[in-house]
Coordinates of C-alpha atoms in Angstrom, one line a residue:
Chain A
M1 CA -68.0 -1.3 28.8
P2 CA -67.6 -0.8 32.2
A3 CA -67.3 2.5 34.1
A4 CA -64.1 3.6 34.9
I5 CA -62.8 2.4 37.5
S6 CA -61.4 6.0 39.8
Y7 CA -60.7 5.6 43.4
R8 CA -60.4 8.3 45.4
P9 CA -58.8 8.8 48.9
R10 CA -60.7 9.6 51.6
R11 CA -62.0 13.0 52.1
L12 CA -59.9 13.3 55.6
S13 CA -56.9 11.8 53.3
R14 CA -56.5 13.6 50.7
V15 CA -57.1 17.3 53.3
T16 CA -54.3 15.8 55.5
D17 CA -52.8 15.5 52.2
R18 CA -53.0 19.3 51.3
V19 CA -52.1 20.5 55.3
M20 CA -48.8 18.9 55.4
R21 CA -47.6 19.5 51.8
L22 CA -48.5 22.8 52.6
A23 CA -46.9 22.9 56.4
L24 CA -43.2 21.2 54.3
W25 CA -43.7 24.2 51.9
G26 CA -44.1 26.0 55.1
L27 CA -41.3 24.5 56.7
A28 CA -38.6 25.3 54.2
L29 CA -39.8 28.5 53.8
A30 CA -39.0 28.9 57.3
F31 CA -35.3 28.3 57.0
I32 CA -34.9 31.0 54.6
A33 CA -36.9 33.2 56.8
V34 CA -34.0 32.0 59.8
L35 CA -31.3 32.0 57.4
A36 CA -32.7 35.4 55.8
V37 CA -32.7 37.7 59.3
F38 CA -29.7 36.0 60.7
V39 CA -27.9 37.3 57.9
G40 CA -29.5 40.3 58.0
A41 CA -29.0 40.7 61.6
I42 CA -26.0 40.4 61.6
L43 CA -24.7 42.9 58.7
K44 CA -27.8 45.0 60.4
Q45 CA -26.2 45.1 63.5
G46 CA -22.1 45.5 61.7
W47 CA -23.1 47.9 59.0
P48 CA -22.5 51.3 61.4
V49 CA -18.8 49.9 62.8
L50 CA -17.4 48.8 59.4
N51 CA -15.6 51.6 57.9
L52 CA -12.5 51.4 56.9
G53 CA -10.4 52.7 60.0
F54 CA -12.4 49.7 61.9
L55 CA -10.0 47.3 59.1
T56 CA -7.4 48.9 59.4
R57 CA -6.2 49.9 62.3
M58 CA -4.4 47.6 65.5
P59 CA -7.0 46.6 68.5
E60 CA -7.6 48.1 71.6
T61 CA -7.1 46.6 75.3
L62 CA -8.5 49.0 77.3
D63 CA -10.2 51.6 74.9
A64 CA -12.7 52.0 72.3
G65 CA -12.5 52.8 68.6
G66 CA -10.2 49.8 67.8
G67 CA -9.0 47.7 64.9
I68 CA -9.2 44.8 63.6
K69 CA -6.0 45.1 61.3
P70 CA -3.7 42.0 62.3
E71 CA -6.5 39.5 63.2
I72 CA -7.8 40.0 59.5
F73 CA -4.1 38.9 58.2
N74 CA -3.5 36.0 60.8
S75 CA -7.1 34.4 59.7
L76 CA -5.4 34.4 56.4
Y77 CA -2.4 33.7 58.0
L78 CA -3.4 30.5 60.0
V79 CA -6.0 29.2 57.5
A80 CA -3.2 29.4 54.5
L81 CA -0.8 27.9 56.7
S82 CA -3.0 25.1 58.1
L83 CA -4.5 24.2 54.6
A84 CA -0.8 24.1 53.7
I85 CA 0.4 21.7 56.1
S86 CA -3.2 19.2 55.8
L87 CA -3.2 19.9 52.1
P88 CA -0.5 17.5 51.6
I89 CA -1.9 14.5 54.1
G90 CA -5.2 14.6 53.2
L91 CA -4.1 14.2 49.4
G92 CA -1.7 11.8 50.3
A93 CA -5.2 10.0 52.7
G94 CA -7.3 10.3 49.4
I95 CA -5.5 8.5 47.0
Y96 CA -4.5 6.3 49.3
M97 CA -8.1 5.4 49.6
A98 CA -9.4 5.5 46.5
E99 CA -6.6 4.3 44.4
Y100 CA -4.6 1.7 46.3
A101 CA -6.9 0.5 49.5
G102 CA -8.9 -2.6 47.6
Q103 CA -12.3 -3.2 49.1
G104 CA -10.8 -4.5 52.3
R105 CA -10.5 -4.2 56.1
I106 CA -8.2 -1.9 55.7
L107 CA -10.1 0.7 53.9
R108 CA -13.0 -0.1 56.3
F109 CA -10.6 1.2 58.7
L110 CA -9.2 3.9 57.4
R111 CA -12.5 4.9 57.1
L112 CA -13.4 4.3 60.3
C113 CA -10.9 7.0 62.1
I114 CA -11.4 9.6 59.2
E115 CA -15.0 9.5 60.2
T116 CA -14.1 9.6 64.1
L117 CA -11.1 12.4 63.6
A118 CA -14.1 14.5 61.1
A119 CA -16.9 14.0 64.0
T120 CA -14.5 14.8 67.0
P121 CA -15.5 17.7 68.8
S122 CA -12.7 21.3 68.0
I123 CA -12.7 21.4 71.5
V124 CA -11.0 18.0 71.7
L125 CA -9.2 19.0 68.7
A126 CA -8.3 22.0 71.6
L127 CA -7.0 20.2 74.1
F128 CA -4.7 18.0 72.4
G129 CA -2.7 20.6 71.0
M130 CA -3.1 22.3 73.5
I131 CA -1.1 19.5 75.3
V132 CA 1.1 18.8 72.8
F133 CA 2.0 22.4 70.5
V134 CA 1.6 24.9 73.6
Q135 CA 2.7 22.8 76.4
M136 CA 4.9 19.6 75.7
M137 CA 6.8 20.7 72.3
G138 CA 6.7 24.2 73.8
W139 CA 6.3 26.0 71.3
S140 CA 3.6 28.1 73.8
F141 CA 0.4 30.5 72.1
S142 CA 1.8 30.9 68.9
I143 CA 0.5 31.0 65.3
R144 CA 2.4 27.6 64.9
S145 CA 0.4 25.9 67.3
G146 CA -2.9 27.1 66.3
A147 CA -1.6 26.3 62.5
V148 CA -0.6 23.0 63.1
T149 CA -3.6 22.0 65.4
L150 CA -6.3 23.4 62.9
A151 CA -4.5 21.7 60.4
L152 CA -6.3 18.5 61.8
L153 CA -9.8 19.7 61.8
N154 CA -8.9 20.1 57.8
I155 CA -7.1 17.1 57.1
P156 CA -10.7 14.4 57.9
V157 CA -12.3 17.3 55.2
I158 CA -9.7 17.2 52.8
T159 CA -9.1 13.3 52.5
R160 CA -12.4 12.9 52.3
V161 CA -13.2 14.9 49.8
T162 CA -9.7 13.8 47.6
E163 CA -11.2 10.5 48.0
V164 CA -14.5 10.7 46.2
S165 CA -13.3 13.0 43.5
L166 CA -11.0 10.3 43.0
L167 CA -13.1 7.8 42.5
G168 CA -15.5 9.7 40.4
V169 CA -12.7 9.5 37.0
P170 CA -14.4 7.6 35.2
R171 CA -12.6 4.2 34.2
E172 CA -12.1 4.7 31.0
L173 CA -10.1 6.9 31.4
K174 CA -7.9 5.0 33.7
E175 CA -8.1 2.0 31.8
A176 CA -6.4 4.4 28.8
S177 CA -3.6 5.3 30.7
Y178 CA -2.7 2.4 31.6
G179 CA -3.1 1.3 28.0
L180 CA -0.6 3.6 26.9
G181 CA 1.7 2.1 29.5
A182 CA 1.3 4.1 31.9
T183 CA 2.1 3.0 35.4
R184 CA 0.0 3.3 38.6
L185 CA 1.7 5.9 39.8
Q186 CA 2.1 8.1 36.8
T187 CA -1.8 7.7 36.0
I188 CA -2.9 8.7 39.2
L189 CA -1.0 12.2 39.3
K190 CA -1.2 12.7 35.4
V191 CA -4.8 11.5 34.7
A192 CA -6.8 10.8 38.2
L193 CA -5.6 14.3 40.3
P194 CA -6.1 17.2 37.0
Y195 CA -9.4 15.1 36.6
A196 CA -10.1 15.6 40.2
A197 CA -9.1 19.1 40.4
T198 CA -11.9 21.1 40.0
G199 CA -14.0 19.1 42.9
I200 CA -11.1 18.8 45.2
L201 CA -10.3 22.9 44.7
T202 CA -14.6 23.1 45.9
G203 CA -13.7 21.0 49.3
L204 CA -10.4 23.4 49.6
V205 CA -12.5 26.3 49.7
L206 CA -15.3 24.6 52.0
T207 CA -12.5 23.3 54.1
A208 CA -10.8 26.8 53.8
G209 CA -14.2 28.3 55.1
R210 CA -14.1 26.4 58.1
A211 CA -11.6 27.3 59.2
F212 CA -12.0 30.5 58.7
G213 CA -14.8 30.3 61.4
E214 CA -12.9 28.3 63.3
S215 CA -12.6 29.3 67.1
A216 CA -12.4 27.0 69.8
I217 CA -8.8 25.2 68.3
L218 CA -7.6 29.0 68.1
V219 CA -8.4 29.9 71.7
F220 CA -5.9 27.5 73.0
T221 CA -3.6 27.2 70.4
A222 CA -2.9 30.7 69.0
G223 CA -4.1 32.1 72.1
T224 CA -6.4 35.0 72.9
N225 CA -3.4 37.8 72.1
T226 CA -1.6 39.0 68.5
S227 CA 1.5 40.8 67.3
Q228 CA 2.0 44.5 68.3
T229 CA 3.5 44.8 64.8
F230 CA 2.3 43.9 61.3
P231 CA 2.6 41.8 59.2
D232 CA 4.3 39.7 61.4
F233 CA 4.9 35.9 59.2
R234 CA 6.5 35.0 62.7
L235 CA 4.9 31.3 63.4
T236 CA 6.4 32.3 66.7
V237 CA 4.5 35.2 67.8
P238 CA 1.1 34.6 69.6
G239 CA -2.4 35.0 67.2
E240 CA -5.9 36.2 67.7
T241 CA -7.5 35.7 64.5
L242 CA -11.5 37.7 63.8
S243 CA -13.5 34.6 65.0
V244 CA -11.3 34.6 68.2
H245 CA -11.6 38.2 68.5
L246 CA -15.2 37.9 68.3
W247 CA -15.6 35.7 70.9
Y248 CA -12.9 36.9 73.0
V249 CA -14.1 41.0 73.5
T250 CA -17.9 39.9 74.2
S251 CA -16.2 37.9 77.0
D252 CA -14.3 39.6 78.5
G253 CA -16.1 42.5 79.4
T254 CA -12.4 44.8 78.8
L255 CA -13.6 47.4 75.8
P256 CA -16.5 49.7 76.5
D257 CA -18.0 49.2 72.7
A258 CA -17.0 45.8 72.3
R259 CA -20.7 45.1 71.3
E260 CA -19.7 46.7 68.4
I261 CA -16.5 45.4 67.9
A262 CA -18.2 42.2 68.0
A263 CA -20.6 43.3 65.1
G264 CA -18.8 44.5 63.4
T265 CA -16.2 41.7 63.4
A266 CA -19.3 39.1 62.5
A267 CA -20.4 41.3 60.2
V268 CA -16.6 40.9 57.9
M269 CA -17.0 37.4 58.6
I270 CA -20.4 37.3 56.9
V271 CA -19.1 39.1 54.3
V272 CA -16.0 36.7 53.7
L273 CA -18.0 33.9 53.9
L274 CA -20.9 34.7 51.8
V275 CA -17.9 35.2 48.7
L276 CA -16.0 32.3 49.4
N277 CA -19.5 30.4 49.3
L278 CA -20.4 32.6 46.2
S279 CA -17.0 30.9 44.3
V280 CA -18.1 27.7 45.3
R281 CA -20.8 28.3 43.7
L282 CA -19.0 29.0 40.3
L283 CA -16.5 26.0 40.6
D284 CA -19.3 23.9 41.1
R285 CA -21.7 25.7 37.9
F286 CA -17.7 25.0 35.8
I287 CA -17.4 21.3 36.3
R288 CA -20.7 20.8 35.5
R289 CA -19.9 22.3 32.7
R290 CA -17.2 20.8 31.4
T291 CA -18.6 16.9 33.0
R292 CA -21.2 17.7 30.3
Chain B
M1 CA 4.8 -30.6 17.2
P2 CA 5.3 -33.5 19.3
D3 CA 7.0 -31.8 21.4
A4 CA 3.5 -29.2 22.7
P5 CA 2.1 -31.6 24.9
D6 CA 4.8 -32.6 26.9
S7 CA 6.1 -29.8 27.7
L8 CA 2.4 -28.9 28.5
L9 CA 2.3 -31.6 31.1
E10 CA 6.0 -30.7 32.6
A11 CA 4.3 -26.9 33.3
P12 CA 3.2 -26.9 36.9
P13 CA 6.4 -28.5 38.2
C14 CA 7.7 -26.1 36.0
A15 CA 6.2 -22.8 37.6
S16 CA 6.6 -24.4 41.6
D17 CA 10.6 -24.2 40.7
P18 CA 12.3 -20.9 40.6
A19 CA 14.7 -22.0 38.5
Q20 CA 13.2 -24.1 36.4
E21 CA 10.4 -20.4 36.3
S22 CA 13.0 -18.0 35.0
L23 CA 14.3 -20.1 32.7
V24 CA 10.9 -20.5 31.0
L25 CA 11.1 -16.1 31.7
E26 CA 14.1 -16.5 29.9
S27 CA 12.8 -18.4 27.3
L28 CA 10.6 -15.4 26.5
P29 CA 11.4 -12.2 23.7
K30 CA 13.9 -10.6 25.5
E31 CA 13.0 -6.5 25.3
P32 CA 9.3 -5.4 26.3
A33 CA 8.1 -3.1 23.0
F34 CA 8.7 -0.1 26.3
R35 CA 10.4 0.5 29.2
H36 CA 9.9 2.5 32.4
S37 CA 13.2 4.3 33.3
R38 CA 14.6 2.7 37.4
L39 CA 13.3 6.2 38.4
Q40 CA 10.6 5.5 37.8
R41 CA 9.7 2.2 38.3
L42 CA 11.0 2.9 41.9
A43 CA 8.9 5.6 42.4
D44 CA 5.9 3.6 41.9
R45 CA 6.3 0.8 43.6
W46 CA 6.8 2.4 46.8
S47 CA 5.2 5.9 46.3
H48 CA 1.8 4.2 48.0
L49 CA 4.5 4.2 50.7
L50 CA 3.9 7.3 51.1
F51 CA 0.1 7.5 50.5
L52 CA -0.2 5.0 53.1
A53 CA 1.8 6.5 55.7
C54 CA -0.3 9.8 55.2
G55 CA -3.4 8.3 56.1
L56 CA -1.6 6.1 58.6
L57 CA -1.2 9.3 60.5
V58 CA -4.9 9.8 60.7
V59 CA -4.8 6.8 62.7
A60 CA -1.9 7.5 64.5
L61 CA -4.1 10.8 65.1
I62 CA -6.8 9.3 66.6
G63 CA -4.9 7.6 68.9
G64 CA -2.4 9.9 70.0
I65 CA -5.9 12.6 70.9
L66 CA -6.8 9.6 73.2
Y67 CA -4.1 8.8 74.9
F68 CA -2.8 12.2 75.8
L69 CA -6.0 13.3 76.8
A70 CA -6.4 10.3 79.4
A71 CA -3.1 10.9 80.3
R72 CA -4.0 14.3 81.3
G73 CA -7.4 12.8 82.8
V74 CA -6.1 9.8 84.7
G75 CA -4.2 12.4 86.6
A76 CA -7.4 13.4 88.0
F77 CA -8.0 10.1 89.9
M78 CA -4.9 8.4 90.0
P79 CA -1.2 9.8 91.7
L80 CA 0.9 10.4 88.2
A81 CA 4.3 11.7 88.9
G82 CA 4.5 15.3 89.4
N83 CA 1.0 15.4 91.5
T84 CA 0.8 16.2 94.6
D85 CA -2.8 17.4 93.7
K86 CA -5.6 15.7 95.1
I87 CA -7.3 12.4 94.0
L88 CA -10.2 12.4 92.9
T89 CA -12.6 9.3 93.3
L90 CA -14.6 8.5 91.0
K91 CA -17.7 8.6 92.6
E92 CA -17.5 12.2 94.0
V93 CA -16.8 13.5 90.6
F94 CA -19.7 11.0 88.8
L95 CA -22.4 11.5 90.8
S96 CA -22.0 14.7 92.9
T97 CA -23.7 17.8 91.6
D98 CA -21.5 19.7 93.8
W99 CA -19.1 21.7 91.4
D100 CA -16.7 24.1 93.5
P101 CA -13.3 23.4 92.7
N102 CA -12.3 26.0 95.5
S103 CA -13.6 24.5 98.0
G104 CA -12.6 20.7 97.0
K105 CA -15.6 20.0 95.8
F106 CA -15.1 18.7 91.9
G107 CA -18.9 17.1 90.7
I108 CA -19.0 16.7 86.5
L109 CA -22.8 16.1 86.7
P110 CA -24.5 18.9 86.1
F111 CA -22.3 19.1 83.2
I112 CA -23.1 16.2 82.0
A113 CA -26.7 16.6 82.8
G114 CA -26.1 20.1 81.1
S115 CA -25.1 18.8 77.1
L116 CA -27.5 15.8 77.5
S117 CA -30.4 18.5 78.1
V118 CA -29.2 21.2 75.5
T119 CA -28.1 18.5 72.9
G120 CA -31.9 16.3 73.9
L121 CA -34.0 19.7 73.4
A122 CA -32.2 20.1 70.4
L123 CA -32.3 17.8 68.9
L124 CA -36.5 17.6 69.5
I125 CA -36.5 20.4 66.5
A126 CA -34.0 19.4 64.5
A127 CA -34.7 16.0 63.9
P128 CA -38.1 16.6 63.4
A129 CA -37.2 19.7 61.3
G130 CA -34.6 18.0 58.7
I131 CA -36.2 14.8 58.6
L132 CA -39.1 16.7 57.2
T133 CA -36.6 19.2 55.4
G134 CA -35.7 16.2 53.5
V135 CA -38.2 15.4 52.5
F136 CA -39.5 18.4 51.5
I137 CA -36.5 18.4 48.8
A138 CA -36.1 15.3 47.8
K139 CA -39.6 14.4 46.7
L140 CA -42.1 17.6 46.6
A141 CA -40.1 20.2 45.9
P142 CA -40.1 21.8 42.4
G143 CA -36.0 22.5 40.8
W144 CA -36.0 25.7 41.5
M145 CA -37.0 25.0 45.7
K146 CA -34.1 22.0 45.9
T147 CA -31.4 24.3 44.7
L148 CA -32.7 27.4 46.6
M149 CA -32.2 24.8 49.3
R150 CA -29.1 22.9 49.5
Q151 CA -27.5 26.3 48.6
V152 CA -29.6 27.3 52.3
M153 CA -28.2 24.0 54.1
D154 CA -24.4 25.0 52.9
L155 CA -24.2 28.7 54.1
L156 CA -26.3 27.7 57.7
V157 CA -23.5 25.0 57.5
G158 CA -21.2 27.4 57.0
I159 CA -21.8 30.1 59.5
P160 CA -18.9 30.3 62.6
S161 CA -20.6 29.0 65.5
V162 CA -18.8 32.3 67.5
V163 CA -21.1 33.9 64.5
Y164 CA -24.3 31.9 65.8
G165 CA -23.5 32.9 69.3
I166 CA -23.0 36.4 68.5
F167 CA -26.3 36.2 67.4
G168 CA -27.8 34.7 70.3
L169 CA -26.3 37.1 72.9
M170 CA -27.1 40.7 70.4
V171 CA -30.8 39.4 69.0
V172 CA -32.3 36.5 70.6
L173 CA -31.9 36.9 74.1
P174 CA -33.0 40.6 74.3
W175 CA -36.0 39.7 71.9
V176 CA -36.9 36.1 74.3
S177 CA -36.0 38.0 77.7
G178 CA -38.6 41.6 76.0
K179 CA -41.0 38.8 74.7
W180 CA -41.8 36.1 77.6
L181 CA -40.1 36.7 80.3
S182 CA -40.7 39.7 81.7
D183 CA -36.8 40.9 81.5
S184 CA -35.3 38.1 83.1
P185 CA -32.5 37.3 81.2
A186 CA -33.1 34.5 79.1
A187 CA -30.0 32.7 79.5
G188 CA -30.2 28.8 79.6
F189 CA -31.4 26.2 77.5
A190 CA -33.7 27.0 75.4
V191 CA -31.8 29.6 73.7
S192 CA -29.0 27.6 73.7
A193 CA -30.7 24.9 72.1
A194 CA -32.7 27.2 69.5
I195 CA -29.3 27.8 68.1
L196 CA -27.7 24.8 68.3
A197 CA -31.2 22.8 66.1
V198 CA -30.8 25.6 63.5
M199 CA -26.6 24.7 62.9
I200 CA -27.4 20.7 63.0
V201 CA -30.4 20.9 60.8
P202 CA -28.6 20.8 57.5
T203 CA -26.9 17.7 58.8
I204 CA -29.6 16.1 59.6
V205 CA -31.4 17.7 56.2
S206 CA -29.2 16.6 54.1
L207 CA -28.2 13.2 55.4
S208 CA -32.3 12.9 55.1
T209 CA -32.2 14.3 51.7
D210 CA -29.7 11.4 49.9
A211 CA -32.0 8.7 52.1
F212 CA -35.4 9.7 50.2
E213 CA -33.6 10.2 47.1
S214 CA -32.3 6.9 47.2
L215 CA -35.1 4.7 48.0
P216 CA -36.3 3.5 44.9
L217 CA -38.8 4.8 43.0
T218 CA -40.9 1.8 42.7
L219 CA -41.6 2.0 46.5
E220 CA -43.6 5.5 45.9
E221 CA -44.9 5.2 42.8
G222 CA -46.3 1.0 44.5
S223 CA -48.3 3.8 47.1
Q224 CA -49.8 5.5 45.5
A225 CA -51.5 2.9 42.6
L226 CA -53.0 2.2 45.5
G227 CA -54.6 4.8 46.1
S228 CA -52.6 6.9 48.9
T229 CA -52.6 9.9 48.5
R230 CA -48.3 11.6 48.5
W231 CA -48.5 12.4 51.9
Q232 CA -49.3 8.9 53.1
A233 CA -46.7 7.7 50.2
I234 CA -44.5 9.8 52.6
W235 CA -45.6 9.2 56.3
H236 CA -46.3 5.3 55.5
V237 CA -44.0 4.0 53.1
L238 CA -41.4 6.2 52.7
I239 CA -39.7 7.4 55.9
P240 CA -40.5 3.6 57.7
A241 CA -38.4 2.4 54.0
A242 CA -35.2 5.5 55.3
R243 CA -35.3 5.0 58.8
P244 CA -32.1 3.2 59.0
R245 CA -30.4 6.4 57.4
L246 CA -33.2 8.5 59.4
L247 CA -31.8 7.6 62.3
T248 CA -27.8 8.1 61.0
A249 CA -28.5 11.6 60.5
T250 CA -29.6 12.1 63.3
V251 CA -27.6 10.3 65.6
L252 CA -24.7 12.5 63.6
G253 CA -26.4 15.4 64.3
L254 CA -26.0 14.6 67.2
G255 CA -22.6 14.1 67.7
R256 CA -22.1 17.4 65.8
A257 CA -24.5 18.8 69.0
I258 CA -23.0 17.3 71.7
G259 CA -19.4 18.9 70.8
E260 CA -20.3 22.5 70.3
A261 CA -18.7 24.6 72.4
M262 CA -18.4 28.1 71.5
A263 CA -22.6 29.6 70.7
I264 CA -23.6 27.6 74.0
Q265 CA -21.4 29.5 75.5
M266 CA -22.2 32.8 74.4
V267 CA -25.8 32.0 75.7
I268 CA -26.3 29.5 77.5
G269 CA -25.3 31.8 81.0
N270 CA -22.7 29.9 82.1
N271 CA -23.6 28.8 85.9
P272 CA -22.4 25.6 86.4
Q273 CA -24.3 24.9 89.8
W274 CA -27.6 25.6 87.8
I275 CA -28.9 22.6 89.0
A276 CA -28.9 23.6 92.6
L277 CA -30.6 27.4 91.2
M278 CA -33.3 25.5 89.8
R279 CA -34.0 23.9 93.2
Q280 CA -34.1 26.9 95.7
S281 CA -36.3 29.0 92.7
T282 CA -39.9 28.4 92.9
D283 CA -40.9 31.6 91.0
Q284 CA -42.3 30.0 88.1
T285 CA -43.6 26.4 86.6
P286 CA -40.7 24.0 86.5
I287 CA -40.2 23.7 83.0
L288 CA -39.5 27.3 82.5
R289 CA -37.4 27.3 85.3
F290 CA -35.9 24.0 83.5
L291 CA -35.5 26.4 80.0
F292 CA -34.7 29.2 81.6
T293 CA -32.0 28.7 83.9
P294 CA -28.3 29.8 82.8
A295 CA -26.3 26.6 82.9
A296 CA -23.1 24.9 82.3
T297 CA -22.4 22.0 79.4
L298 CA -18.7 19.7 79.6
T299 CA -17.9 21.9 76.7
T300 CA -19.1 25.3 77.3
E301 CA -17.3 25.0 81.1
L302 CA -13.7 23.6 79.3
V303 CA -13.7 27.2 77.2
Q304 CA -14.8 29.1 80.2
E305 CA -12.2 26.6 82.8
L306 CA -9.6 25.9 81.0
P307 CA -8.0 29.3 80.9
N308 CA -8.0 29.8 84.1
T309 CA -6.1 26.7 85.6
A310 CA -2.5 26.0 86.7
A311 CA -0.8 22.6 84.3
G312 CA -1.5 19.6 86.6
S313 CA -4.0 20.9 89.5
T314 CA -6.7 17.6 89.6
W315 CA -8.9 20.8 88.5
N316 CA -7.0 21.2 85.2
N317 CA -6.7 17.2 84.9
L318 CA -10.1 16.9 85.7
L319 CA -11.0 19.5 82.5
F320 CA -8.5 16.9 80.3
A321 CA -10.8 13.5 82.3
M322 CA -14.0 15.9 81.1
G323 CA -12.6 16.5 76.9
L324 CA -11.7 12.4 77.1
L325 CA -15.7 12.1 78.2
L326 CA -16.0 13.6 75.2
Y327 CA -13.9 12.4 73.0
L328 CA -15.4 8.8 74.0
M329 CA -18.7 10.1 73.3
T330 CA -17.5 10.8 69.4
M331 CA -16.6 7.7 69.0
L332 CA -19.2 5.8 70.8
I333 CA -21.5 7.8 68.4
I334 CA -19.4 6.9 65.4
L335 CA -19.8 3.5 65.9
A336 CA -23.9 3.5 65.9
T337 CA -24.0 4.8 62.7
R338 CA -21.9 2.6 61.8
R339 CA -24.0 -0.5 63.4
L340 CA -26.7 1.7 62.3
G341 CA -25.0 0.8 58.4
R342 CA -24.8 -2.1 59.0
Q343 CA -28.6 -3.1 59.6
R344 CA -29.2 -1.2 56.0
N345 CA -26.8 -3.3 54.3
A346 CA -28.3 -6.7 56.2

């Protein structure tokens, strides 16, 4: 019997291997630490400010002690409106790309456009919204200018997530539908979309979170003021959101308690996003369980 | 059945003649077993146009943004209708570091240099860190750690830029200036780039994780069968193999970084004359001066000055031209990722 051939890497290689693997663990743990410090610091700074009064008072323009009631409302209202605008368009475009465009040049071109729109900086979308909706359409700084421009941010994300979810629908399911005599449209609307719905919903929640946090677009389209009545559902009034408020009070500097208000607003936003994130996770788990 | 061969022979001319064709069709059984209602058939035939329209809307948006930004931006360089303000030459805008709009000086070089500096610094941190984290998640981490890291990245990408900004303003800036700069303000490229790096790292991590996970397992196995350690396999085999996709990930991170506005605007110090200021001051080493001089970028300057300028003025038009520049950079970046993608498939 020949002796077992055994090869061990050189000592230096083994040491490097161990060191680098430890370093990669360290790097990963560092990211977890960054996130923990980040969320911890924001919540810690904001905690003393957070109380029912802060959440339910109107904001002040010159004095200390203002709340963020209308900003909370505006944030939710603008997110809902922008989703209502972008959902049909994004669904339509996603359906076209997944079900009709085939594999050719049209699909490639559409995908290029979607990618470009998705990568367009929000400040550029803000400039576009400012020219077209605020100035040319004469809508000035208002909820409607903000909602429409914000929709531009959502459209590529919803399109992409619709396309991906539809492509994930098993072929057999569609073939069975055709076999039963359904038309293409019926198959899409009654078989493919319901199957893809949970995936699309997850994407929608993520989109809502992104729109909720967006500020650059809204500073230049929805404005940095808010209506004095509450709740104000009119589309023509300016609608400062939480994120815009957070930015505006720190950069404007007329409020004596700008720092506290910013910290409190940031904490509220973090809490909202944590909740959204959790719901995405639950949705995801639900999908996995169903498809298993 | 003597007729059968004949009719088969005649079939081709039949098909090309519409009248004959319909005759053939009519000889088929009249009623299909099942027919959709007229409405259903119409809907099925025309609905794709509706979906196509949604897709075309996106195409129109891409063109529309380009058109409207250009229409305003060009006004700074050309006498358009109603523009009575100063007309600038390309040279005095793109080759001058002097930005002082109130005395007619419109050099945007400081902003371009600022954008490139802060983006470059951020990538210097985020690209290696992101790629290595990607390899860690894909190849080394146990299952629970994979899930945990994915969630961490999801949260990091979901945090709004103003919240990153306020964190920089309230936590990072005081800490840096207290710890290293003996209480001089820490605003500038260093802190901006560090925050930007954290903002773009999830993009790079998730794309490079995908890149490593899609590599054939045989690569790694082959390398280890030849006696390499895991790290040697990663460094000498996996990273080179995944290179085109890793580059794509980095380029997309670059795209995110160059367009980010609010977070940087809150911590960079917003000083258009940063190049001059950096040259004048002598109290620190050049590298520290570069890292901690309050500066400005294309995006921060837009946020800073757009609300204060009158529509139609040269100043205002030039700000839109800067937006156009950002948009063109985005397009370039997307085209670059396309190029990289094609390389990968070839």
